[in-house]
mmCIF file with all atom_site columns, C-alpha atoms in Angstrom:
data_model
loop_
_atom_site.group_PDB
_atom_site.id
_atom_site.type_symbol
_atom_site.label_atom_id
_atom_site.label_alt_id
_atom_site.label_comp_id
_atom_site.label_asym_id
_atom_site.label_entity_id
_atom_site.label_seq_id
_atom_site.pdbx_PDB_ins_code
_atom_site.Cartn_x
_atom_site.Cartn_y
_atom_site.Cartn_z
_atom_site.occupancy
_atom_site.B_iso_or_equiv
_atom_site.pdbx_formal_charge
_atom_site.auth_seq_id
_atom_site.auth_comp_id
_atom_site.auth_asym_id
_atom_site.auth_atom_id
_atom_site.pdbx_PDB_model_num
ATOM 1   C CA . MET T 1 1   ? 12.710  -14.187 -17.259 1.00 0.00 ? 1024 MET T CA 1
ATOM 2   C CA . SER T 1 2   ? 10.163  -13.413 -14.495 1.00 0.00 ? 1025 SER T CA 1
ATOM 3   C CA . THR T 1 3   ? 7.374   -11.213 -15.312 1.00 0.00 ? 1026 THR T CA 1
ATOM 4   C CA . ARG T 1 4   ? 5.760   -9.142  -12.212 1.00 0.00 ? 1027 ARG T CA 1
ATOM 5   C CA . SER T 1 5   ? 2.338   -7.757  -12.265 1.00 0.00 ? 1028 SER T CA 1
ATOM 6   C CA . VAL T 1 6   ? -0.024  -6.445  -9.415  1.00 0.00 ? 1029 VAL T CA 1
ATOM 7   C CA . LEU T 1 7   ? -3.800  -7.468  -9.170  1.00 0.00 ? 1030 LEU T CA 1
ATOM 8   C CA . PHE T 1 8   ? -5.781  -5.068  -7.186  1.00 0.00 ? 1031 PHE T CA 1
ATOM 9   C CA . ASP T 1 9   ? -9.275  -4.250  -6.176  1.00 0.00 ? 1032 ASP T CA 1
ATOM 10  C CA . THR T 1 10  ? -11.043 -1.510  -4.258  1.00 0.00 ? 1033 THR T CA 1
ATOM 11  C CA . GLU T 1 11  ? -14.468 -1.196  -2.488  1.00 0.00 ? 1034 GLU T CA 1
ATOM 12  C CA . THR T 1 12  ? -16.038 2.286   -2.397  1.00 0.00 ? 1035 THR T CA 1
ATOM 13  C CA . THR T 1 13  ? -18.863 4.408   -1.277  1.00 0.00 ? 1036 THR T CA 1
ATOM 14  C CA . GLY T 1 14  ? -20.676 4.061   -4.701  1.00 0.00 ? 1037 GLY T CA 1
ATOM 15  C CA . PHE T 1 15  ? -20.062 4.395   -8.430  1.00 0.00 ? 1038 PHE T CA 1
ATOM 16  C CA . GLU T 1 16  ? -19.104 7.946   -9.351  1.00 0.00 ? 1039 GLU T CA 1
ATOM 17  C CA . PRO T 1 17  ? -15.663 9.044   -8.291  1.00 0.00 ? 1040 PRO T CA 1
ATOM 18  C CA . LEU T 1 18  ? -16.192 12.347  -10.072 1.00 0.00 ? 1041 LEU T CA 1
ATOM 19  C CA . THR T 1 19  ? -19.272 13.347  -7.763  1.00 0.00 ? 1042 THR T CA 1
ATOM 20  C CA . GLY T 1 20  ? -18.133 12.510  -4.463  1.00 0.00 ? 1043 GLY T CA 1
ATOM 21  C CA . ASP T 1 21  ? -17.805 8.651   -4.187  1.00 0.00 ? 1044 ASP T CA 1
ATOM 22  C CA . ARG T 1 22  ? -14.750 7.782   -2.677  1.00 0.00 ? 1045 ARG T CA 1
ATOM 23  C CA . VAL T 1 23  ? -12.545 4.530   -1.909  1.00 0.00 ? 1046 VAL T CA 1
ATOM 24  C CA . ILE T 1 24  ? -12.841 2.778   1.300   1.00 0.00 ? 1047 ILE T CA 1
ATOM 25  C CA . GLU T 1 25  ? -10.831 -0.392  0.861   1.00 0.00 ? 1048 GLU T CA 1
ATOM 26  C CA . ILE T 1 26  ? -7.867  -0.974  -1.428  1.00 0.00 ? 1049 ILE T CA 1
ATOM 27  C CA . ALA T 1 27  ? -6.271  -4.721  -1.719  1.00 0.00 ? 1050 ALA T CA 1
ATOM 28  C CA . ALA T 1 28  ? -3.394  -5.826  -4.103  1.00 0.00 ? 1051 ALA T CA 1
ATOM 29  C CA . ILE T 1 29  ? -1.362  -8.798  -4.610  1.00 0.00 ? 1052 ILE T CA 1
ATOM 30  C CA . GLU T 1 30  ? 2.036   -9.317  -6.313  1.00 0.00 ? 1053 GLU T CA 1
ATOM 31  C CA . LEU T 1 31  ? 1.850   -11.934 -9.198  1.00 0.00 ? 1054 LEU T CA 1
ATOM 32  C CA . VAL T 1 32  ? 4.944   -13.377 -10.749 1.00 0.00 ? 1055 VAL T CA 1
ATOM 33  C CA . ASN T 1 33  ? 4.696   -14.903 -14.163 1.00 0.00 ? 1056 ASN T CA 1
ATOM 34  C CA . ASP T 1 34  ? 0.901   -14.619 -13.399 1.00 0.00 ? 1057 ASP T CA 1
ATOM 35  C CA . LEU T 1 35  ? 1.034   -16.665 -10.220 1.00 0.00 ? 1058 LEU T CA 1
ATOM 36  C CA . ALA T 1 36  ? 0.459   -14.948 -6.429  1.00 0.00 ? 1059 ALA T CA 1
ATOM 37  C CA . THR T 1 37  ? 3.766   -14.750 -4.539  1.00 0.00 ? 1060 THR T CA 1
ATOM 38  C CA . GLY T 1 38  ? 2.179   -13.971 -1.044  1.00 0.00 ? 1061 GLY T CA 1
ATOM 39  C CA . LYS T 1 39  ? 3.107   -10.424 -1.143  1.00 0.00 ? 1062 LYS T CA 1
ATOM 40  C CA . GLU T 1 40  ? 0.015   -8.198  -0.593  1.00 0.00 ? 1063 GLU T CA 1
ATOM 41  C CA . PHE T 1 41  ? -0.944  -4.535  0.279   1.00 0.00 ? 1064 PHE T CA 1
ATOM 42  C CA . TYR T 1 42  ? -3.898  -3.718  2.031   1.00 0.00 ? 1065 TYR T CA 1
ATOM 43  C CA . ALA T 1 43  ? -5.761  -0.455  3.488   1.00 0.00 ? 1066 ALA T CA 1
ATOM 44  C CA . LEU T 1 44  ? -9.184  0.235   5.121   1.00 0.00 ? 1067 LEU T CA 1
ATOM 45  C CA . LEU T 1 45  ? -9.574  4.091   4.848   1.00 0.00 ? 1068 LEU T CA 1
ATOM 46  C CA . ASP T 1 46  ? -11.481 6.519   5.935   1.00 0.00 ? 1069 ASP T CA 1
ATOM 47  C CA . PRO T 1 47  ? -13.622 8.108   2.969   1.00 0.00 ? 1070 PRO T CA 1
ATOM 48  C CA . GLU T 1 48  ? -14.116 11.533  4.519   1.00 0.00 ? 1071 GLU T CA 1
ATOM 49  C CA . ARG T 1 49  ? -17.948 11.234  3.868   1.00 0.00 ? 1072 ARG T CA 1
ATOM 50  C CA . ASP T 1 50  ? -20.708 8.741   5.020   1.00 0.00 ? 1073 ASP T CA 1
ATOM 51  C CA . ILE T 1 51  ? -20.875 5.357   3.534   1.00 0.00 ? 1074 ILE T CA 1
ATOM 52  C CA . PRO T 1 52  ? -24.417 4.654   1.950   1.00 0.00 ? 1075 PRO T CA 1
ATOM 53  C CA . SER T 1 53  ? -26.432 1.667   3.451   1.00 0.00 ? 1076 SER T CA 1
ATOM 54  C CA . ASP T 1 54  ? -26.842 0.474   -0.051  1.00 0.00 ? 1077 ASP T CA 1
ATOM 55  C CA . SER T 1 55  ? -22.849 0.329   -0.464  1.00 0.00 ? 1078 SER T CA 1
ATOM 56  C CA . THR T 1 56  ? -22.659 -1.488  2.916   1.00 0.00 ? 1079 THR T CA 1
ATOM 57  C CA . ARG T 1 57  ? -25.149 -4.132  1.858   1.00 0.00 ? 1080 ARG T CA 1
ATOM 58  C CA . VAL T 1 58  ? -22.610 -4.894  -0.884  1.00 0.00 ? 1081 VAL T CA 1
ATOM 59  C CA . HIS T 1 59  ? -19.344 -4.949  0.940   1.00 0.00 ? 1082 HIS T CA 1
ATOM 60  C CA . GLY T 1 60  ? -20.385 -4.993  4.536   1.00 0.00 ? 1083 GLY T CA 1
ATOM 61  C CA . ILE T 1 61  ? -18.177 -1.963  5.555   1.00 0.00 ? 1084 ILE T CA 1
ATOM 62  C CA . THR T 1 62  ? -19.849 0.589   7.761   1.00 0.00 ? 1085 THR T CA 1
ATOM 63  C CA . ASN T 1 63  ? -18.967 4.015   9.163   1.00 0.00 ? 1086 ASN T CA 1
ATOM 64  C CA . ALA T 1 64  ? -17.971 2.277   12.375  1.00 0.00 ? 1087 ALA T CA 1
ATOM 65  C CA . HIS T 1 65  ? -15.367 0.144   10.493  1.00 0.00 ? 1088 HIS T CA 1
ATOM 66  C CA . VAL T 1 66  ? -13.577 3.171   8.979   1.00 0.00 ? 1089 VAL T CA 1
ATOM 67  C CA . GLU T 1 67  ? -13.588 5.442   11.915  1.00 0.00 ? 1090 GLU T CA 1
ATOM 68  C CA . GLY T 1 68  ? -10.051 6.250   12.711  1.00 0.00 ? 1091 GLY T CA 1
ATOM 69  C CA . LYS T 1 69  ? -8.675  4.864   9.758   1.00 0.00 ? 1092 LYS T CA 1
ATOM 70  C CA . PRO T 1 70  ? -6.199  6.607   7.933   1.00 0.00 ? 1093 PRO T CA 1
ATOM 71  C CA . LYS T 1 71  ? -7.095  8.889   4.785   1.00 0.00 ? 1094 LYS T CA 1
ATOM 72  C CA . PHE T 1 72  ? -5.903  8.093   1.104   1.00 0.00 ? 1095 PHE T CA 1
ATOM 73  C CA . ALA T 1 73  ? -3.305  10.615  1.435   1.00 0.00 ? 1096 ALA T CA 1
ATOM 74  C CA . ALA T 1 74  ? -1.667  8.868   4.235   1.00 0.00 ? 1097 ALA T CA 1
ATOM 75  C CA . VAL T 1 75  ? -1.225  5.617   2.244   1.00 0.00 ? 1098 VAL T CA 1
ATOM 76  C CA . ALA T 1 76  ? -0.990  6.880   -1.272  1.00 0.00 ? 1099 ALA T CA 1
ATOM 77  C CA . ASP T 1 77  ? 2.928   6.562   -1.410  1.00 0.00 ? 1100 ASP T CA 1
ATOM 78  C CA . GLU T 1 78  ? 3.031   2.908   -0.012  1.00 0.00 ? 1101 GLU T CA 1
ATOM 79  C CA . MET T 1 79  ? 0.381   1.883   -2.744  1.00 0.00 ? 1102 MET T CA 1
ATOM 80  C CA . LEU T 1 80  ? 2.424   3.498   -5.478  1.00 0.00 ? 1103 LEU T CA 1
ATOM 81  C CA . ALA T 1 81  ? 5.544   1.701   -4.314  1.00 0.00 ? 1104 ALA T CA 1
ATOM 82  C CA . PHE T 1 82  ? 3.787   -1.603  -4.227  1.00 0.00 ? 1105 PHE T CA 1
ATOM 83  C CA . PHE T 1 83  ? 2.147   -1.126  -7.679  1.00 0.00 ? 1106 PHE T CA 1
ATOM 84  C CA . GLY T 1 84  ? 5.751   -0.062  -8.936  1.00 0.00 ? 1107 GLY T CA 1
ATOM 85  C CA . ASP T 1 85  ? 5.717   0.326   -12.663 1.00 0.00 ? 1108 ASP T CA 1
ATOM 86  C CA . SER T 1 86  ? 3.937   -3.293  -13.269 1.00 0.00 ? 1109 SER T CA 1
ATOM 87  C CA . LYS T 1 87  ? 1.164   -3.851  -15.079 1.00 0.00 ? 1110 LYS T CA 1
ATOM 88  C CA . LEU T 1 88  ? -2.242  -3.809  -13.121 1.00 0.00 ? 1111 LEU T CA 1
ATOM 89  C CA . VAL T 1 89  ? -4.955  -6.278  -13.309 1.00 0.00 ? 1112 VAL T CA 1
ATOM 90  C CA . ALA T 1 90  ? -8.316  -5.938  -12.035 1.00 0.00 ? 1113 ALA T CA 1
ATOM 91  C CA . HIS T 1 91  ? -11.986 -6.957  -12.862 1.00 0.00 ? 1114 HIS T CA 1
ATOM 92  C CA . ASN T 1 92  ? -13.898 -4.475  -14.621 1.00 0.00 ? 1115 ASN T CA 1
ATOM 93  C CA . ALA T 1 93  ? -10.564 -2.502  -14.319 1.00 0.00 ? 1116 ALA T CA 1
ATOM 94  C CA . PRO T 1 94  ? -11.754 0.876   -15.729 1.00 0.00 ? 1117 PRO T CA 1
ATOM 95  C CA . PHE T 1 95  ? -13.899 1.189   -12.588 1.00 0.00 ? 1118 PHE T CA 1
ATOM 96  C CA . ASP T 1 96  ? -11.039 0.668   -10.100 1.00 0.00 ? 1119 ASP T CA 1
ATOM 97  C CA . PHE T 1 97  ? -8.747  2.721   -12.175 1.00 0.00 ? 1120 PHE T CA 1
ATOM 98  C CA . ALA T 1 98  ? -11.265 5.501   -12.374 1.00 0.00 ? 1121 ALA T CA 1
ATOM 99  C CA . PHE T 1 99  ? -11.341 5.432   -8.620  1.00 0.00 ? 1122 PHE T CA 1
ATOM 100 C CA . ILE T 1 100 ? -7.818  5.242   -7.576  1.00 0.00 ? 1123 ILE T CA 1
ATOM 101 C CA . SER T 1 101 ? -6.761  8.100   -10.045 1.00 0.00 ? 1124 SER T CA 1
ATOM 102 C CA . ALA T 1 102 ? -9.524  10.449  -8.712  1.00 0.00 ? 1125 ALA T CA 1
ATOM 103 C CA . GLU T 1 103 ? -8.058  9.741   -5.071  1.00 0.00 ? 1126 GLU T CA 1
ATOM 104 C CA . LEU T 1 104 ? -4.386  10.441  -6.590  1.00 0.00 ? 1127 LEU T CA 1
ATOM 105 C CA . GLU T 1 105 ? -5.469  13.451  -8.413  1.00 0.00 ? 1128 GLU T CA 1
ATOM 106 C CA . ARG T 1 106 ? -6.926  14.601  -5.164  1.00 0.00 ? 1129 ARG T CA 1
ATOM 107 C CA . VAL T 1 107 ? -3.747  14.579  -3.401  1.00 0.00 ? 1130 VAL T CA 1
ATOM 108 C CA . GLY T 1 108 ? -1.966  16.123  -6.189  1.00 0.00 ? 1131 GLY T CA 1
ATOM 109 C CA . ARG T 1 109 ? -0.609  12.871  -7.728  1.00 0.00 ? 1132 ARG T CA 1
ATOM 110 C CA . LYS T 1 110 ? -0.669  11.656  -11.375 1.00 0.00 ? 1133 LYS T CA 1
ATOM 111 C CA . PRO T 1 111 ? -3.532  9.380   -12.432 1.00 0.00 ? 1134 PRO T CA 1
ATOM 112 C CA . LEU T 1 112 ? -2.685  5.579   -13.220 1.00 0.00 ? 1135 LEU T CA 1
ATOM 113 C CA . ASP T 1 113 ? -1.480  5.076   -16.740 1.00 0.00 ? 1136 ASP T CA 1
ATOM 114 C CA . ARG T 1 114 ? -4.099  3.096   -18.318 1.00 0.00 ? 1137 ARG T CA 1
ATOM 115 C CA . ALA T 1 115 ? -1.462  1.519   -20.843 1.00 0.00 ? 1138 ALA T CA 1
ATOM 116 C CA . ARG T 1 116 ? -0.804  -0.595  -17.590 1.00 0.00 ? 1139 ARG T CA 1
ATOM 117 C CA . MET T 1 117 ? -4.338  -1.897  -17.497 1.00 0.00 ? 1140 MET T CA 1
ATOM 118 C CA . ILE T 1 118 ? -5.281  -5.616  -17.718 1.00 0.00 ? 1141 ILE T CA 1
ATOM 119 C CA . ASP T 1 119 ? -8.864  -6.120  -17.495 1.00 0.00 ? 1142 ASP T CA 1
ATOM 120 C CA . THR T 1 120 ? -10.060 -9.708  -16.712 1.00 0.00 ? 1143 THR T CA 1
ATOM 121 C CA . LEU T 1 121 ? -13.836 -8.469  -17.766 1.00 0.00 ? 1144 LEU T CA 1
ATOM 122 C CA . PRO T 1 122 ? -13.311 -8.642  -21.475 1.00 0.00 ? 1145 PRO T CA 1
ATOM 123 C CA . MET T 1 123 ? -10.778 -11.559 -21.202 1.00 0.00 ? 1146 MET T CA 1
ATOM 124 C CA . ALA T 1 124 ? -13.753 -13.476 -19.593 1.00 0.00 ? 1147 ALA T CA 1
ATOM 125 C CA . LYS T 1 125 ? -16.453 -12.225 -22.096 1.00 0.00 ? 1148 LYS T CA 1
ATOM 126 C CA . ALA T 1 126 ? -14.335 -13.403 -25.156 1.00 0.00 ? 1149 ALA T CA 1
ATOM 127 C CA . ARG T 1 127 ? -13.722 -16.874 -23.578 1.00 0.00 ? 1150 ARG T CA 1
ATOM 128 C CA . PHE T 1 128 ? -17.586 -17.109 -22.286 1.00 0.00 ? 1151 PHE T CA 1
ATOM 129 C CA . PRO T 1 129 ? -19.509 -14.990 -24.857 1.00 0.00 ? 1152 PRO T CA 1
ATOM 130 C CA . GLY T 1 130 ? -23.322 -14.378 -23.737 1.00 0.00 ? 1153 GLY T CA 1
ATOM 131 C CA . MET T 1 131 ? -22.606 -16.023 -20.157 1.00 0.00 ? 1154 MET T CA 1
ATOM 132 C CA . PRO T 1 132 ? -22.423 -14.250 -16.589 1.00 0.00 ? 1155 PRO T CA 1
ATOM 133 C CA . ASN T 1 133 ? -18.798 -13.151 -16.079 1.00 0.00 ? 1156 ASN T CA 1
ATOM 134 C CA . SER T 1 134 ? -19.138 -11.684 -12.776 1.00 0.00 ? 1157 SER T CA 1
ATOM 135 C CA . LEU T 1 135 ? -16.469 -12.770 -10.118 1.00 0.00 ? 1158 LEU T CA 1
ATOM 136 C CA . ASP T 1 136 ? -18.853 -15.301 -8.376  1.00 0.00 ? 1159 ASP T CA 1
ATOM 137 C CA . ALA T 1 137 ? -19.745 -16.772 -11.977 1.00 0.00 ? 1160 ALA T CA 1
ATOM 138 C CA . LEU T 1 138 ? -16.396 -17.410 -12.953 1.00 0.00 ? 1161 LEU T CA 1
ATOM 139 C CA . CYS T 1 139 ? -15.291 -18.930 -9.745  1.00 0.00 ? 1162 CYS T CA 1
ATOM 140 C CA . ARG T 1 140 ? -18.186 -21.101 -10.131 1.00 0.00 ? 1163 ARG T CA 1
ATOM 141 C CA . ARG T 1 141 ? -17.213 -21.983 -13.670 1.00 0.00 ? 1164 ARG T CA 1
ATOM 142 C CA . PHE T 1 142 ? -13.607 -22.820 -12.615 1.00 0.00 ? 1165 PHE T CA 1
ATOM 143 C CA . ASP T 1 143 ? -14.828 -24.672 -9.518  1.00 0.00 ? 1166 ASP T CA 1
ATOM 144 C CA . ILE T 1 144 ? -12.974 -22.230 -7.245  1.00 0.00 ? 1167 ILE T CA 1
ATOM 145 C CA . ASP T 1 145 ? -13.973 -22.285 -3.723  1.00 0.00 ? 1168 ASP T CA 1
ATOM 146 C CA . LEU T 1 146 ? -16.368 -19.385 -2.707  1.00 0.00 ? 1169 LEU T CA 1
ATOM 147 C CA . SER T 1 147 ? -17.603 -20.515 0.701   1.00 0.00 ? 1170 SER T CA 1
ATOM 148 C CA . ALA T 1 148 ? -15.635 -17.372 2.643   1.00 0.00 ? 1171 ALA T CA 1
ATOM 149 C CA . ARG T 1 149 ? -17.174 -14.836 0.207   1.00 0.00 ? 1172 ARG T CA 1
ATOM 150 C CA . THR T 1 150 ? -20.270 -13.571 1.994   1.00 0.00 ? 1173 THR T CA 1
ATOM 151 C CA . THR T 1 151 ? -19.612 -10.049 1.013   1.00 0.00 ? 1174 THR T CA 1
ATOM 152 C CA . HIS T 1 152 ? -17.155 -8.280  -1.327  1.00 0.00 ? 1175 HIS T CA 1
ATOM 153 C CA . ASN T 1 153 ? -13.958 -8.112  0.358   1.00 0.00 ? 1176 ASN T CA 1
ATOM 154 C CA . ALA T 1 154 ? -11.245 -6.377  -1.557  1.00 0.00 ? 1177 ALA T CA 1
ATOM 155 C CA . LEU T 1 155 ? -8.328  -8.688  -0.310  1.00 0.00 ? 1178 LEU T CA 1
ATOM 156 C CA . LEU T 1 156 ? -10.540 -12.013 -0.644  1.00 0.00 ? 1179 LEU T CA 1
ATOM 157 C CA . ASP T 1 157 ? -11.900 -10.986 -3.868  1.00 0.00 ? 1180 ASP T CA 1
ATOM 158 C CA . CYS T 1 158 ? -8.144  -10.446 -5.175  1.00 0.00 ? 1181 CYS T CA 1
ATOM 159 C CA . LYS T 1 159 ? -7.162  -13.797 -4.228  1.00 0.00 ? 1182 LYS T CA 1
ATOM 160 C CA . LEU T 1 160 ? -10.333 -15.214 -6.133  1.00 0.00 ? 1183 LEU T CA 1
ATOM 161 C CA . LEU T 1 161 ? -9.529  -13.270 -8.835  1.00 0.00 ? 1184 LEU T CA 1
ATOM 162 C CA . ALA T 1 162 ? -5.659  -14.465 -8.811  1.00 0.00 ? 1185 ALA T CA 1
ATOM 163 C CA . GLU T 1 163 ? -7.227  -18.006 -9.182  1.00 0.00 ? 1186 GLU T CA 1
ATOM 164 C CA . VAL T 1 164 ? -9.505  -17.084 -12.098 1.00 0.00 ? 1187 VAL T CA 1
ATOM 165 C CA . TYR T 1 165 ? -6.891  -15.194 -14.030 1.00 0.00 ? 1188 TYR T CA 1
ATOM 166 C CA . VAL T 1 166 ? -4.600  -18.180 -14.084 1.00 0.00 ? 1189 VAL T CA 1
ATOM 167 C CA . GLU T 1 167 ? -7.433  -19.976 -15.562 1.00 0.00 ? 1190 GLU T CA 1
ATOM 168 C CA . LEU T 1 168 ? -8.227  -17.131 -18.000 1.00 0.00 ? 1191 LEU T CA 1
ATOM 169 C CA . THR T 1 169 ? -4.731  -17.155 -19.114 1.00 0.00 ? 1192 THR T CA 1
ATOM 170 C CA . GLY T 1 170 ? -4.354  -20.916 -19.613 1.00 0.00 ? 1193 GLY T CA 1
ATOM 171 C CA . GLY T 1 171 ? -4.722  -22.352 -16.457 1.00 0.00 ? 1194 GLY T CA 1
ATOM 172 C CA . ARG T 1 172 ? -2.389  -24.373 -14.032 1.00 0.00 ? 1195 ARG T CA 1
ATOM 173 C CA . GLN T 1 173 ? -1.344  -27.548 -15.384 1.00 0.00 ? 1196 GLN T CA 1
ATOM 174 C CA . ARG T 1 174 ? -1.474  -30.354 -12.834 1.00 0.00 ? 1197 ARG T CA 1
ATOM 175 C CA . GLY T 1 175 ? 1.924   -31.415 -11.667 1.00 0.00 ? 1198 GLY T CA 1
ATOM 176 C CA . LEU T 1 176 ? 3.616   -28.142 -13.011 1.00 0.00 ? 1199 LEU T CA 1
ATOM 177 C CA . THR T 1 177 ? 5.600   -26.383 -10.407 1.00 0.00 ? 1200 THR T CA 1
ATOM 178 C CA . LEU T 1 178 ? 7.941   -23.263 -10.414 1.00 0.00 ? 1201 LEU T CA 1
ATOM 179 C CA . ASP T 1 179 ? 11.434  -23.672 -8.812  1.00 0.00 ? 1202 ASP T CA 1
ATOM 180 C CA . ALA T 1 180 ? 11.757  -21.740 -5.607  1.00 0.00 ? 1203 ALA T CA 1
ATOM 181 C CA . SER T 1 181 ? 15.507  -20.816 -6.770  1.00 0.00 ? 1204 SER T CA 1
ATOM 182 C CA . PRO T 1 182 ? 15.741  -17.518 -8.454  1.00 0.00 ? 1205 PRO T CA 1
ATOM 183 C CA . ALA T 1 183 ? 19.017  -18.877 -10.380 1.00 0.00 ? 1206 ALA T CA 1
ATOM 184 C CA . LEU T 1 184 ? 16.860  -21.836 -11.447 1.00 0.00 ? 1207 LEU T CA 1
ATOM 185 C CA . ALA T 1 185 ? 13.548  -19.967 -12.250 1.00 0.00 ? 1208 ALA T CA 1
ATOM 186 C CA . PHE T 1 186 ? 11.911  -22.545 -14.678 1.00 0.00 ? 1209 PHE T CA 1
ATOM 187 C CA . ALA T 1 187 ? 8.986   -24.810 -14.944 1.00 0.00 ? 1210 ALA T CA 1
ATOM 188 C CA . HIS T 1 188 ? 9.373   -28.658 -14.337 1.00 0.00 ? 1211 HIS T CA 1
ATOM 189 C CA . TYR T 1 189 ? 7.098   -31.659 -13.912 1.00 0.00 ? 1212 TYR T CA 1
ATOM 190 C CA . ASP T 1 190 ? 7.376   -33.405 -10.380 1.00 0.00 ? 1213 ASP T CA 1
ATOM 191 C CA . LYS T 1 191 ? 8.766   -36.821 -10.755 1.00 0.00 ? 1214 LYS T CA 1
ATOM 192 C CA . PRO T 1 192 ? 7.086   -39.777 -8.851  1.00 0.00 ? 1215 PRO T CA 1
ATOM 193 C CA . ALA T 1 193 ? 8.921   -41.095 -5.999  1.00 0.00 ? 1216 ALA T CA 1
ATOM 194 C CA . THR T 1 194 ? 9.743   -44.396 -7.647  1.00 0.00 ? 1217 THR T CA 1
ATOM 195 C CA . ARG T 1 195 ? 9.043   -45.727 -11.187 1.00 0.00 ? 1218 ARG T CA 1
ATOM 196 C CA . THR T 1 196 ? 9.302   -49.405 -12.080 1.00 0.00 ? 1219 THR T CA 1
ATOM 197 C CA . PRO T 1 197 ? 9.446   -50.329 -15.830 1.00 0.00 ? 1220 PRO T CA 1
ATOM 198 C CA . ARG T 1 198 ? 7.205   -53.022 -17.179 1.00 0.00 ? 1221 ARG T CA 1
ATOM 199 C CA . LEU T 1 199 ? 8.353   -55.006 -20.069 1.00 0.00 ? 1222 LEU T CA 1
ATOM 200 C CA . ILE T 1 200 ? 5.901   -55.626 -22.487 1.00 0.00 ? 1223 ILE T CA 1
ATOM 201 C CA . VAL T 1 201 ? 6.156   -59.194 -24.336 1.00 0.00 ? 1224 VAL T CA 1
ATOM 202 C CA . PRO T 1 202 ? 4.060   -60.015 -27.203 1.00 0.00 ? 1225 PRO T CA 1
ATOM 203 C CA . THR T 1 203 ? 2.650   -63.604 -27.582 1.00 0.00 ? 1226 THR T CA 1
ATOM 204 C CA . SER T 1 204 ? 2.952   -65.747 -30.278 1.00 0.00 ? 1227 SER T CA 1
ATOM 205 C CA . GLU T 1 205 ? -0.395  -65.198 -31.909 1.00 0.00 ? 1228 GLU T CA 1
ATOM 206 C CA . GLN T 1 206 ? 0.140   -61.197 -31.591 1.00 0.00 ? 1229 GLN T CA 1
ATOM 207 C CA . THR T 1 207 ? 3.838   -61.592 -33.585 1.00 0.00 ? 1230 THR T CA 1
ATOM 208 C CA . ALA T 1 208 ? 1.912   -63.576 -36.252 1.00 0.00 ? 1231 ALA T CA 1
ATOM 209 C CA . ALA T 1 209 ? -0.839  -61.035 -36.709 1.00 0.00 ? 1232 ALA T CA 1
ATOM 210 C CA . HIS T 1 210 ? 1.537   -58.441 -36.713 1.00 0.00 ? 1233 HIS T CA 1
ATOM 211 C CA . ASP T 1 211 ? 3.771   -60.026 -39.189 1.00 0.00 ? 1234 ASP T CA 1
ATOM 212 C CA . ALA T 1 212 ? 0.774   -60.664 -41.442 1.00 0.00 ? 1235 ALA T CA 1
ATOM 213 C CA . PHE T 1 213 ? -0.227  -57.153 -41.165 1.00 0.00 ? 1236 PHE T CA 1
ATOM 214 C CA . VAL T 1 214 ? 3.262   -56.149 -42.196 1.00 0.00 ? 1237 VAL T CA 1
ATOM 215 C CA . ALA T 1 215 ? 3.437   -58.402 -45.198 1.00 0.00 ? 1238 ALA T CA 1
ATOM 216 C CA . LYS T 1 216 ? 0.336   -56.662 -46.854 1.00 0.00 ? 1239 LYS T CA 1
ATOM 217 C CA . ILE T 1 217 ? 1.894   -53.215 -46.855 1.00 0.00 ? 1240 ILE T CA 1
ATOM 218 C CA . LYS T 1 218 ? 3.493   -52.465 -50.174 1.00 0.00 ? 1241 LYS T CA 1
ATOM 219 C CA . ASP T 1 219 ? 7.269   -51.899 -50.110 1.00 0.00 ? 1242 ASP T CA 1
ATOM 220 C CA . ASN T 1 220 ? 7.312   -51.648 -46.180 1.00 0.00 ? 1243 ASN T CA 1
ATOM 221 C CA . LEU T 1 221 ? 10.547  -50.609 -44.405 1.00 0.00 ? 1244 LEU T CA 1
ATOM 222 C CA . TRP T 1 222 ? 10.360  -53.517 -42.201 1.00 0.00 ? 1245 TRP T CA 1
ATOM 223 C CA . THR T 1 223 ? 10.812  -56.304 -44.804 1.00 0.00 ? 1246 THR T CA 1
ATOM 224 C CA . ARG T 1 224 ? 12.738  -54.337 -47.271 1.00 0.00 ? 1247 ARG T CA 1
ATOM 225 C CA . GLY T 1 225 ? 16.293  -56.065 -47.770 1.00 0.00 ? 1248 GLY T CA 1
#
């Protein structure tokens, strides 16, 4: 049975959603059985306030970038439809939940249900206690390519976190794939194109050594009459 979840990330004007900071970017990707399907939601938003320069240094988004972009109210329904009733995965998820919930409440909608939250940060801390567990640190630890990440970008961060999440939940086994047919949705190992059996024939010396070894075993099965 397939399990759907949604991994998401936000970029914001600051750290305090209850004192005026707003969401300026939302990205989400669909996961089925913890693997990305390629389905995405993305929105760059007008936060209805200035973006501080300190925030711009983190995510690279300026006031000019969001000029003329939709406000949160215009994308709320599309975002909620993409979220559906799936579990919601994020790194330091309480931060993203708090911002999205604050935006939803501003437009008269219910906040996100925290029972749906899957936070990858405590998962990482449990696996790597006492070590840095930022997204960058985890990508380096799992040898995930960070070359495209010059600033915090919500959609790119989602794609990187999806790879990290696979590793935190067990790792993708080499050669293990998912059948693309919904009717045959099960894991299988790719078979080599050709396979030639090789017959192993022991030498007479090896056979004699084996017989001598077996003879030393008391009441062994091989020589029992």
